[in-house]
CSV table of C-alpha atoms in Angstrom, one decimal:
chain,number,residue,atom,x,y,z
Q,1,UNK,CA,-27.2,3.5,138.3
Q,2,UNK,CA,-26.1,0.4,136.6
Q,3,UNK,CA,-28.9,0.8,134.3
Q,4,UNK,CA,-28.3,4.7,133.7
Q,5,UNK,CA,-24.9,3.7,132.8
Q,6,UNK,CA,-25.3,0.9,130.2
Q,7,UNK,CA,-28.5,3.2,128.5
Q,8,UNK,CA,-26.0,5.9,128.1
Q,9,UNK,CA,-23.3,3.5,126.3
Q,10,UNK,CA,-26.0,1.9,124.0
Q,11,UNK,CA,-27.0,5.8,123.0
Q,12,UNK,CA,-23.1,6.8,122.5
Q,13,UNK,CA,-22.8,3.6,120.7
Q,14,UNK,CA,-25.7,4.1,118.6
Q,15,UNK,CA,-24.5,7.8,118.0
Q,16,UNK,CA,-20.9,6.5,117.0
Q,17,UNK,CA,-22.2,4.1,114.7
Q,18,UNK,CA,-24.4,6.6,113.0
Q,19,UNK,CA,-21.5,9.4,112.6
Q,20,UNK,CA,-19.8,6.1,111.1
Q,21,UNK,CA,-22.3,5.1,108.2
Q,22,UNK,CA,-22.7,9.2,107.5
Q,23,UNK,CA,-19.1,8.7,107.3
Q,24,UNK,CA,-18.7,6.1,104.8
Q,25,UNK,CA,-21.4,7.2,102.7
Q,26,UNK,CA,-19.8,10.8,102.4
Q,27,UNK,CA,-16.1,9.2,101.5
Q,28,UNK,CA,-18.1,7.1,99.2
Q,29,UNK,CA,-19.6,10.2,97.5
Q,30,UNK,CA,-16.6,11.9,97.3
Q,31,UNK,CA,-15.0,8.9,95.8
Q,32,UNK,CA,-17.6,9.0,93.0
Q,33,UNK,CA,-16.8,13.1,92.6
Q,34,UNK,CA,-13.2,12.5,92.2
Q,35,UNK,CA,-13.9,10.1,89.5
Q,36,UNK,CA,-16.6,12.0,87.8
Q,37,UNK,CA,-13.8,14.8,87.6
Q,38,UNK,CA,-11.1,13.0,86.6
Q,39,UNK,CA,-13.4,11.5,83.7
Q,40,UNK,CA,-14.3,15.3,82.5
Q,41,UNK,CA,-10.3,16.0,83.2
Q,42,UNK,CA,-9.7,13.2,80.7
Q,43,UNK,CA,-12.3,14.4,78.0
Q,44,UNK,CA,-11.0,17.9,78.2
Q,45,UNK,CA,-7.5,16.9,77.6
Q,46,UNK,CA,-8.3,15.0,74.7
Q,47,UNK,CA,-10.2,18.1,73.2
Q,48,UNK,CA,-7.5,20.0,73.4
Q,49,UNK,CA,-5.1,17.8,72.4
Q,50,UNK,CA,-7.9,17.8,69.4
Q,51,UNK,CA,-7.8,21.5,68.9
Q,52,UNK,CA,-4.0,21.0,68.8
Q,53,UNK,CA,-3.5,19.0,65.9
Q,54,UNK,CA,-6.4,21.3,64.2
Q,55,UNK,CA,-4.0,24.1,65.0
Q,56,UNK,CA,-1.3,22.8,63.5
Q,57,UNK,CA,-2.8,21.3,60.3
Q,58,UNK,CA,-4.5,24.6,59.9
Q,59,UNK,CA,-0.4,26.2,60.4
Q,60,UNK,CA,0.8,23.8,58.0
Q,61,UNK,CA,-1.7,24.7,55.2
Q,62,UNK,CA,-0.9,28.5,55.8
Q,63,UNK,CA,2.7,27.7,55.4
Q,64,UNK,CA,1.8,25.5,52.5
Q,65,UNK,CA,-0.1,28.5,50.7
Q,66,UNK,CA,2.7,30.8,51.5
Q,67,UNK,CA,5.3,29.2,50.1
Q,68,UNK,CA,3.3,28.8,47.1
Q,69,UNK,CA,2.8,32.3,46.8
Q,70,UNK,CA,6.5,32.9,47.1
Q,71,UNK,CA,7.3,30.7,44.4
Q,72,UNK,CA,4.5,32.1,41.9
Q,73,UNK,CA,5.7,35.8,42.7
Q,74,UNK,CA,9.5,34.8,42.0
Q,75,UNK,CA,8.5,33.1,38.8
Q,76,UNK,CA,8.9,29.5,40.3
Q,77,UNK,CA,5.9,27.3,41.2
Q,78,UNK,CA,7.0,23.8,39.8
Q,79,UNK,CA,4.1,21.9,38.7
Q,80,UNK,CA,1.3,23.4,40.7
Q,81,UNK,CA,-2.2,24.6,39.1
Q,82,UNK,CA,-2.2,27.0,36.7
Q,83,UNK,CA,-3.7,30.3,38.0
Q,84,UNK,CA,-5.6,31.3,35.1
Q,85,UNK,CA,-8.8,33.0,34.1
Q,86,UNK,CA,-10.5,33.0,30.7
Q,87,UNK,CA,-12.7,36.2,29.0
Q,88,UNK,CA,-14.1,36.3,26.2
Q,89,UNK,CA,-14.3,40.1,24.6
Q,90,UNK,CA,-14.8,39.6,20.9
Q,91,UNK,CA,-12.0,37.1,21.2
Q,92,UNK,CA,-10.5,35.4,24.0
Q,93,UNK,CA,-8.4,36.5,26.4
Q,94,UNK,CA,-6.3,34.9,29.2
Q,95,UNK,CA,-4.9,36.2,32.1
Q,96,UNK,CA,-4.0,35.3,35.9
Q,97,UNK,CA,-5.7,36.2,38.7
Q,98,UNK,CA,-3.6,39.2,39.9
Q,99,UNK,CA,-3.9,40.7,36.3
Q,100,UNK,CA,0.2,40.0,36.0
Q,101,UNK,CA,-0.5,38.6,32.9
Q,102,UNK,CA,-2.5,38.6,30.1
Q,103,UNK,CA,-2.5,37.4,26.7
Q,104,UNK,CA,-5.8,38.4,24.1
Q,105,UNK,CA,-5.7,37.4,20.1
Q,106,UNK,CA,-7.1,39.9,17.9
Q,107,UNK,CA,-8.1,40.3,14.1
Q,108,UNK,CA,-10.2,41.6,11.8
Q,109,UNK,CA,-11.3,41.1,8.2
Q,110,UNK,CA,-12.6,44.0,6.0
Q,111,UNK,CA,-13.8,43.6,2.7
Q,112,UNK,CA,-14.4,46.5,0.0
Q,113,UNK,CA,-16.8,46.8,-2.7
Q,114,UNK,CA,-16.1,50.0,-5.0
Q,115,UNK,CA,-18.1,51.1,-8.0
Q,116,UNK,CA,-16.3,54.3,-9.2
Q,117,UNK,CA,-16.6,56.6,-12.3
Q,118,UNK,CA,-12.8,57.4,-13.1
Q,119,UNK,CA,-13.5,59.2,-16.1
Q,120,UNK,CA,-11.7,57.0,-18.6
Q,121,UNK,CA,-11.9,60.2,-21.2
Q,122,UNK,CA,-10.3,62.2,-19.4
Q,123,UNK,CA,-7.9,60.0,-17.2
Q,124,UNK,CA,-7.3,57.4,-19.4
Q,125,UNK,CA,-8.0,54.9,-16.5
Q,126,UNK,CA,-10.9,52.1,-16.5
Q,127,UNK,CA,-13.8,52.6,-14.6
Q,128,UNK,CA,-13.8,50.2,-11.3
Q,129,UNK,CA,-16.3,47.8,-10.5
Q,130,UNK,CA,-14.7,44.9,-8.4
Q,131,UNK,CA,-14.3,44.0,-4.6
Q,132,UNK,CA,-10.8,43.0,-2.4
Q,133,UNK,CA,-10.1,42.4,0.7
Q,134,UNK,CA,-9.2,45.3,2.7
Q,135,UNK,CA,-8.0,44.1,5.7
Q,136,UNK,CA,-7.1,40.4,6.8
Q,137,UNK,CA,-5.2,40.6,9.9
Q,138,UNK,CA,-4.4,38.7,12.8
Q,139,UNK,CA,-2.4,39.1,16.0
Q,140,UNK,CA,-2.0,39.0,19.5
Q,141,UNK,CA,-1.8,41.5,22.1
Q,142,UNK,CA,-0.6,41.4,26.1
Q,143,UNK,CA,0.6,42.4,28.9
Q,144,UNK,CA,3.7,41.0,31.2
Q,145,UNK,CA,4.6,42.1,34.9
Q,146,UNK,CA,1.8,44.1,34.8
Q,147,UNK,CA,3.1,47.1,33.0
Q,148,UNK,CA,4.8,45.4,29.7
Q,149,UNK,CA,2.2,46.0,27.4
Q,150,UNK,CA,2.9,44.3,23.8
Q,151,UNK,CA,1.6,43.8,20.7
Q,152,UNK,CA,2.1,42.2,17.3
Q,153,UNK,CA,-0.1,42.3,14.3
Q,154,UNK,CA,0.3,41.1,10.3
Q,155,UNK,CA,-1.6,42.2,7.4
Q,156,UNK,CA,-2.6,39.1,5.0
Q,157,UNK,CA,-4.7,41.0,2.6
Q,158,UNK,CA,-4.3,40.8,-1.1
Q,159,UNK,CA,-2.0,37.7,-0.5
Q,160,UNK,CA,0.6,39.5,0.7
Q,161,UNK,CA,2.2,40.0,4.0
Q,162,UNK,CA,2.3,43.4,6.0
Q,163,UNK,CA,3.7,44.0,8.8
Q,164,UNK,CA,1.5,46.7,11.4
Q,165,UNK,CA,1.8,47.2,15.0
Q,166,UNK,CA,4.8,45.2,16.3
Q,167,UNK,CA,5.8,46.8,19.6
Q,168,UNK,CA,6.8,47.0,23.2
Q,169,UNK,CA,5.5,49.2,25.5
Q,170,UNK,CA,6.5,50.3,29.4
Q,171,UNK,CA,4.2,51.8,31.4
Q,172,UNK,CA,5.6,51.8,35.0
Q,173,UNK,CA,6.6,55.1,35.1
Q,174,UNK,CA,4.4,58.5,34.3
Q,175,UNK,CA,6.0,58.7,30.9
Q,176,UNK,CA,5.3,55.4,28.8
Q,177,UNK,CA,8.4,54.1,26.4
Q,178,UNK,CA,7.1,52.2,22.9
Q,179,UNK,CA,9.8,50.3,20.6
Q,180,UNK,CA,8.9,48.5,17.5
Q,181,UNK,CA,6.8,49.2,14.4
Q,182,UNK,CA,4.3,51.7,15.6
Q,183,UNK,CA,2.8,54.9,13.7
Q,184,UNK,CA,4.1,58.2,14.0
Q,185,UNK,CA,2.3,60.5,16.3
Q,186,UNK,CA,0.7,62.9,13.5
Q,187,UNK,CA,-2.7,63.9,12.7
Q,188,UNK,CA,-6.4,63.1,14.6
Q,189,UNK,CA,-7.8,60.7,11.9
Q,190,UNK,CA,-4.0,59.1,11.5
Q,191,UNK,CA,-4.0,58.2,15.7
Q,192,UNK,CA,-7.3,56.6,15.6
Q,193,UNK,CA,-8.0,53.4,14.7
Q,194,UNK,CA,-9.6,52.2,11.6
Q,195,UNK,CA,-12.3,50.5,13.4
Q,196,UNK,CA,-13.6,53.9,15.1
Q,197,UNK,CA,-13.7,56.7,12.0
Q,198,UNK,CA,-16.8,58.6,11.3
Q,199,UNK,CA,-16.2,57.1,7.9
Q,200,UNK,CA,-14.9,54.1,5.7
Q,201,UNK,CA,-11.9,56.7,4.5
Q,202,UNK,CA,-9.3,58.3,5.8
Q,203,UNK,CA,-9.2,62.8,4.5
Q,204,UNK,CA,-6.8,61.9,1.5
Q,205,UNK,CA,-3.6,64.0,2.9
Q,206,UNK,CA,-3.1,61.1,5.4
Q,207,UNK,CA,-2.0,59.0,2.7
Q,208,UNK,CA,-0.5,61.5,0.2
Q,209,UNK,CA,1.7,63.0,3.3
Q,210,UNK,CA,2.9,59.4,4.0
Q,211,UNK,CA,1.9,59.2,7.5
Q,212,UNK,CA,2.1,55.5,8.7
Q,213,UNK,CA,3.6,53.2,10.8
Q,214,UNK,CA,7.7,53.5,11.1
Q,215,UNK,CA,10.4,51.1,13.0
Q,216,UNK,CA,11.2,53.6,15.7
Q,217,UNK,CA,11.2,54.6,19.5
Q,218,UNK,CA,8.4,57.1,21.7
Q,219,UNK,CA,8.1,58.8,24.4
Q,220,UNK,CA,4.6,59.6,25.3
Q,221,UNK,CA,2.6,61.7,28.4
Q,222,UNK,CA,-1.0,60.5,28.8
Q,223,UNK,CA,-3.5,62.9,31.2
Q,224,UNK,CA,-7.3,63.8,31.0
Q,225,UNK,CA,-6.9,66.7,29.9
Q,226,UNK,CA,-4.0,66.9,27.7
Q,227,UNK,CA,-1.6,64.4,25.7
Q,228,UNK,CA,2.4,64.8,24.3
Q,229,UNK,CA,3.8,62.4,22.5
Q,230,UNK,CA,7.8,62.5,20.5
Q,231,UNK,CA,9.7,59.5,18.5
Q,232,UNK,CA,12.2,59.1,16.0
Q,233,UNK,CA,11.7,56.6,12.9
Q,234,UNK,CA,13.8,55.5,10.3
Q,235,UNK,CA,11.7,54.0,7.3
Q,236,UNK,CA,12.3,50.7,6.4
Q,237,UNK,CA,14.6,50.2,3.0
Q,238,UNK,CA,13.3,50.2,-0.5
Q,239,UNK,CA,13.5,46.7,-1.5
Q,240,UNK,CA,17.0,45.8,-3.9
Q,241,UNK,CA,17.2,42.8,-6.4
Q,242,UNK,CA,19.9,39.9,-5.6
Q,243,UNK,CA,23.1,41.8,-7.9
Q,244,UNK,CA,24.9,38.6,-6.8
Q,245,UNK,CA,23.2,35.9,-5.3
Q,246,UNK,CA,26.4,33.8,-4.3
Q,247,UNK,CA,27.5,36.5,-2.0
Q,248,UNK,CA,24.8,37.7,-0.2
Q,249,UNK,CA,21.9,39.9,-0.7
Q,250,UNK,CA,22.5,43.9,0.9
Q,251,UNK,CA,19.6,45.5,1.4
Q,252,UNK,CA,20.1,48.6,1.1
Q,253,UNK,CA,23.2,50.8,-0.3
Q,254,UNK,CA,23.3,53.9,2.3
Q,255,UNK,CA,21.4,55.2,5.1
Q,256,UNK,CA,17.7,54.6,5.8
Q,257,UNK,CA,14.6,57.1,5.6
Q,258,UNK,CA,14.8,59.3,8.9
Q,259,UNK,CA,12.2,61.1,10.6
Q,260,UNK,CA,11.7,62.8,14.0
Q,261,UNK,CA,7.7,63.2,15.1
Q,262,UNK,CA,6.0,65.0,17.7
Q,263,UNK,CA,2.1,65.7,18.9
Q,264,UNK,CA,0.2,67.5,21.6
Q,265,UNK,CA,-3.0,67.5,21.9
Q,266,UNK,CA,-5.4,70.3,25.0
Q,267,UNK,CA,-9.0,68.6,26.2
Q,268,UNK,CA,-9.9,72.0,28.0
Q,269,UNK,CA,-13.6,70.3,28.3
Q,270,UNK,CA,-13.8,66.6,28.2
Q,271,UNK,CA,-16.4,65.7,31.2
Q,272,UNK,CA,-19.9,64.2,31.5
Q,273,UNK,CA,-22.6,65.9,32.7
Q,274,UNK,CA,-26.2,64.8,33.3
Q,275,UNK,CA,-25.2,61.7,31.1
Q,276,UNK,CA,-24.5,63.8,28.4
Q,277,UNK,CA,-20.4,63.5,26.8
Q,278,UNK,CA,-19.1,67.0,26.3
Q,279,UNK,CA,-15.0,67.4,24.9
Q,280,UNK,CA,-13.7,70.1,23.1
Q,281,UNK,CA,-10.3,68.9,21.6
Q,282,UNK,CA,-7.3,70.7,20.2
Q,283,UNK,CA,-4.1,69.4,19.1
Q,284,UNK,CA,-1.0,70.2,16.9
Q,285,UNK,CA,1.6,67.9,15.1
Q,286,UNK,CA,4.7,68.1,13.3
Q,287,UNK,CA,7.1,65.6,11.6
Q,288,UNK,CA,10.1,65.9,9.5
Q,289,UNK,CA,11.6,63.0,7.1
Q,290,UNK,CA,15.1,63.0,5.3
Q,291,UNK,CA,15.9,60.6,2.8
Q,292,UNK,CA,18.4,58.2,3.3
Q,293,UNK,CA,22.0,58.8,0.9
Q,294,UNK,CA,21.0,55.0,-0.6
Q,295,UNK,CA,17.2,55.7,-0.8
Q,296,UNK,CA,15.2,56.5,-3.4
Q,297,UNK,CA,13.8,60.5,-3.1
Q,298,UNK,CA,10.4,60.8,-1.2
Q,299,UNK,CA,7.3,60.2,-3.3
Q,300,UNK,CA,3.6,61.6,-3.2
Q,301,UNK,CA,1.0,60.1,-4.4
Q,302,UNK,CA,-2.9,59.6,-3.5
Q,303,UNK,CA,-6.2,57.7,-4.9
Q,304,UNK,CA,-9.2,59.9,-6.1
Q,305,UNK,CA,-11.7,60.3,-3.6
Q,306,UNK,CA,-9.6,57.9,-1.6
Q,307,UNK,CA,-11.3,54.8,-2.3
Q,308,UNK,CA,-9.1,51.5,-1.9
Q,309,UNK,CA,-9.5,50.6,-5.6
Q,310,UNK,CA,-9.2,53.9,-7.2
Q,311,UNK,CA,-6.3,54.3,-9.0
Q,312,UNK,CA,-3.7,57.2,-7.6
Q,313,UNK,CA,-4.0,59.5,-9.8
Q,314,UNK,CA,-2.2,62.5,-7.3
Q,315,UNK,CA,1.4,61.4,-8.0
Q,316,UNK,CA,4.6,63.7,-8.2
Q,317,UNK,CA,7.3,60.3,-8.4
Q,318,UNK,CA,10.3,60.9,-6.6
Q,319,UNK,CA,10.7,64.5,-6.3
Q,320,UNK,CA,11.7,64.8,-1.5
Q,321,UNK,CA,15.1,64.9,-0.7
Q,322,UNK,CA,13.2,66.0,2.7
Q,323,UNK,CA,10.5,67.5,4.3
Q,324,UNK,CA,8.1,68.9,6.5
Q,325,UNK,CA,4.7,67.8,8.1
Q,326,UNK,CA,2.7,70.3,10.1
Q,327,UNK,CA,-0.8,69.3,11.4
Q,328,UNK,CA,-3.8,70.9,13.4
Q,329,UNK,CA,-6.9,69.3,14.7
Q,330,UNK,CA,-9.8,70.3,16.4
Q,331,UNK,CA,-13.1,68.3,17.1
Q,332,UNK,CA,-15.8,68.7,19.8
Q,333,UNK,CA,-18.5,66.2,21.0
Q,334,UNK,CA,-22.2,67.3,22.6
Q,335,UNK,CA,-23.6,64.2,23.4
Q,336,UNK,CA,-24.5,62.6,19.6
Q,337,UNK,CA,-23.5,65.8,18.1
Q,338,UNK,CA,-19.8,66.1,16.8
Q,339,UNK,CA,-17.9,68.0,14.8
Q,340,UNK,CA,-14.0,67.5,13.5
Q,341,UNK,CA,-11.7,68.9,11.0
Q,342,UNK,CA,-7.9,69.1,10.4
Q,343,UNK,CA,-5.6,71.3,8.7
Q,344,UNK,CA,-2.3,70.2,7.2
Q,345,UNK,CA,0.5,71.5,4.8
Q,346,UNK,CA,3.6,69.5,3.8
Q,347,UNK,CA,6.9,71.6,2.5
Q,348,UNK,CA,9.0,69.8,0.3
Q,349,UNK,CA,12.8,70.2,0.0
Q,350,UNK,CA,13.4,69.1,-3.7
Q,351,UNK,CA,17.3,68.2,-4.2
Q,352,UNK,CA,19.6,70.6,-4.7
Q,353,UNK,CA,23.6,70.4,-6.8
Q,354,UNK,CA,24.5,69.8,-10.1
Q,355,UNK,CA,23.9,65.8,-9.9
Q,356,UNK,CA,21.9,64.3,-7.7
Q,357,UNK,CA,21.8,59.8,-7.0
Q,358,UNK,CA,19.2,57.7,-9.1
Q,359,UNK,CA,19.6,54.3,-7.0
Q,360,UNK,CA,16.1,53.5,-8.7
Q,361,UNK,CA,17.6,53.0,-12.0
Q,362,UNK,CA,18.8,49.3,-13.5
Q,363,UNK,CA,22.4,50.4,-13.5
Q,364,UNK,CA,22.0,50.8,-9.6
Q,365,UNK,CA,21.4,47.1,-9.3
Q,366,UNK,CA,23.6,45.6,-12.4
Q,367,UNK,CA,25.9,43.1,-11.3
Q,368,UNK,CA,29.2,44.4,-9.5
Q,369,UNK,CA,32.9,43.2,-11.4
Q,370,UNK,CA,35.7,42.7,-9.1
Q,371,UNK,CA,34.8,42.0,-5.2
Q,372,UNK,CA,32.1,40.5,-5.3
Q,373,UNK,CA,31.8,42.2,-1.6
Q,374,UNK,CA,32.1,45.6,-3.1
Q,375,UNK,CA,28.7,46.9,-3.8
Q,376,UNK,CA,28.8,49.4,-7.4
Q,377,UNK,CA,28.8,53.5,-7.1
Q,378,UNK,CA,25.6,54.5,-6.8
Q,379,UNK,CA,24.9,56.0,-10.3
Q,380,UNK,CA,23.9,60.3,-10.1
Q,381,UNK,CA,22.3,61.9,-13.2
Q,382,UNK,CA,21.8,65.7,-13.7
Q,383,UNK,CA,19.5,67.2,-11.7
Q,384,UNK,CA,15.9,68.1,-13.2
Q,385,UNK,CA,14.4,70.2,-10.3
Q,386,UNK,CA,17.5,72.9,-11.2
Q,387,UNK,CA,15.7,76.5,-11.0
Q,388,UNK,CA,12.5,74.8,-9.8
Q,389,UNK,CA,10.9,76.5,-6.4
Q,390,UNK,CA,10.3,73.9,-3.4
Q,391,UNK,CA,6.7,72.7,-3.2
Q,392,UNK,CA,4.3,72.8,-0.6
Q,393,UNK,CA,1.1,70.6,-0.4
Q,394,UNK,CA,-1.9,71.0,1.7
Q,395,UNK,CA,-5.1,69.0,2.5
Q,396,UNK,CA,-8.2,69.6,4.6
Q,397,UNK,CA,-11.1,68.8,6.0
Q,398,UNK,CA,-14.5,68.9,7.9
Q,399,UNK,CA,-17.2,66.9,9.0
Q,400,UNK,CA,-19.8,66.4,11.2
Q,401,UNK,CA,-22.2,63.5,12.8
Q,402,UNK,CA,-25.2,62.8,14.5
Q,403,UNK,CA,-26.5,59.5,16.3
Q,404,UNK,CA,-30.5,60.0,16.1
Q,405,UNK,CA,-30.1,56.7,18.7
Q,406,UNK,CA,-28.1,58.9,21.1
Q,407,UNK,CA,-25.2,57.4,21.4
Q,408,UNK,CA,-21.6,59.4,21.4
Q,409,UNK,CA,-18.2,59.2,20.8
Q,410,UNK,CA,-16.0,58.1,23.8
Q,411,UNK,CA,-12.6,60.0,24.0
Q,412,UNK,CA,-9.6,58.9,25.7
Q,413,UNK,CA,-5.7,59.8,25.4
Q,414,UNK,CA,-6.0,62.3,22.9
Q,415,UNK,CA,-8.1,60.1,20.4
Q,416,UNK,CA,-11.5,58.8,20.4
Q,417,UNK,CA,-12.3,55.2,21.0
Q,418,UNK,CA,-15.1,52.6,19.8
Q,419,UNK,CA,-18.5,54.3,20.6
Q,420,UNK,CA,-20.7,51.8,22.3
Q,421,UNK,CA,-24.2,51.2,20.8
């Protein structure tokens, strides 16, 4: 019995000490869980206090850019980088990235030889055989805010200095607004740009009509299919001696040149079909000019056959108190094929009364006694164009083009553009 007992207590003892060691060896693996945890605890924490300060770096930049933004779009920006992108098209042109700006410089330089007959028996006037420079111009043209378009241009040819296009133009709204030096809205040929005639000449009436650039303000309505266009000029002053240099130098004694303009132009087909360029174009102007009380009378003159160094041998002197200009165009363009003419007619008002003013004459700029500030009467003579009826000019023409390489003539706003080779 003894012996049952004390083999029953080794076996419970036994069994107890074996439950023991499983025990300590299962806290001991648990222990080395807790730490393996608390290790991967530890890493993860310190990744995402990583990810944190990504986070917020990647904040601060946004908030840096931002601000940046701010200050460029207000005008500000301090002394950060220039946003700024340079083009080259035929000269260069800079602008920022947004297209908010931009700034292009432009110029050309044409040069003329003419051999021309004039004649001499019958005009009295030299044959011509000699070259010039046409055109020697330089500028710069822009835009500000996006819809600020300007531009400013100056004529350096035969060493003297013209002023051309020198204007401001809004664009924002559906109807554009143009202040400066611009031309007059008259006439197909007159609108287009030198660089893109069918020819090196202008049809003479362009030049014997006086259509040209004036100081003056427009209105004008641009759509694909048709164009309107209104201003009102005043022509810059004829050009008075000093009469007394100590005191000044007036430049004019009266009222300035006026003249109202106005143009429309219909596109009932201007499309592209198949690749081929089809417009049929219509348009109408009409301008009116009175002579300012201080101005000399309107004068009319033209070269022969309209070469730059013909001599004008179309010229009635100073005959327009005022006058009328009406135009009409038509063209159409088949691909390479195009065809263009203009009609125009210019009626004269000659002066009317008894007397009429002759500030052109030496008395008119003779030297003043008295005030010095008191400018002389303008002088008057008797009028010669007494019992004489009012004239009315007209000019014309027609021509027509064809590019055997295929290329055609681009039209845009009423007017057609540079045709791409």
């Amino acid at each position: 019995m003894t012996g049952g007992i004390g083999k029953l207590s080794r076996y419970l003892l036994a069994g107890a000490s074996a439950i023991g060691i499983l025990a300590i060896g299962t806290l001991e693996a648990r222990a080395t869980d807790v730490q393996q945890l608390e290790a991967t605890l530890q890493a993860m924490q310190a990744q995402m206090k990583q990810l944190q300060r990504e986070v917020a770096s990647a904040k601060a930049a946004a908030a840096s850019a931002q601000t940046a933004a701010a200050k460029a779009s207000s005008g500000g920006g301090g002394g950060e980088d220039l946003d700024l992108k340079v083009k080259w098209k035929g000269a260069p042109e800079f602008s920022s990235a947004d297209g908010k700006f931009k700034f292009k410089l432009r110029g050309r330089i044409d040069a003329d030889y003419n051999k021309i007959n004039q004649d001499t028996k019958i005009t009295l006037a030299p044959d011509v055989s000699a070259t010039a420079i046409r055109r020697a111009r330089l500028g710069f043209e822009g835009v500000a805010f996006y819809d600020l378009k300007y531009i400013l241009e100056v004529d350096f040819a035969e060493n003297a200095v013209a002023l051309k296009d020198a204007y401001i133009q809004y664009t924002g709204w559906p109807v554009a607004i143009t202040l400066g030096n611009f031309k007059t809205p008259n006439g197909l040929e007159e609108m287009m740009s030198a660089n893109y005639l069918t020819f090196m000449e202008r049809a003479a009436f362009n030049e014997a009509f006086g259509l040209d650039r004036q100081i003056g303000a427009g209105l004008s309505y641009n759509q694909d299919y048709y164009t309107l266009a209104a201003g009102i000029f005043g022509a810059a002053p004829a050009p008075q001696p000093l009469y007394n240099p100590g005191y000044g130098n007036p430049a004019f004694t009266g009222d300035e040149t006026k003249a109202f303009a106005a143009r429309g132009t219909l596109a009932p087909v201007n499309r592209e079909v198949a690749g081929v360029n089809q417009v049929l174009h219509f348009g109408a102007s009409v301008r009116t000019r009175e002579s300012g009380d201080g101005e000399p009378f309107i004068q009319y003159q033209a070269r022969a056959v309209d070469l730059f160094l013909a001599n004008r041998f179309v010229n009635t002197n100073r005959i327009g108190e005022s006058d009328t200009f009406w135009g009409l165009e038509a063209a159409g363009v088949w691909g390479p094929l195009s065809v263009q003419g203009e009609y125009a007619q210019l009626e004269v008002d000659l002066p009317g009364g008894a007397t009429i003013r002759n500030p052109s004459t030496a008395a008119a700029n003779g030297i003043p006694t008295g005030n010095p500030f008191v400018l002389p009467p303008t002088p008057t003579r008797a009028n010669p164009f007494i019992g004489v009826p009012n004239p009315t000019y007209s000019g014309w023409y027609v021509d027509t083009s064809l590019f055997l390489t295929g290329e055609t003539r681009p039209y845009k706003d009423g007017v057609f553009q540079r045709v791409k080779v």
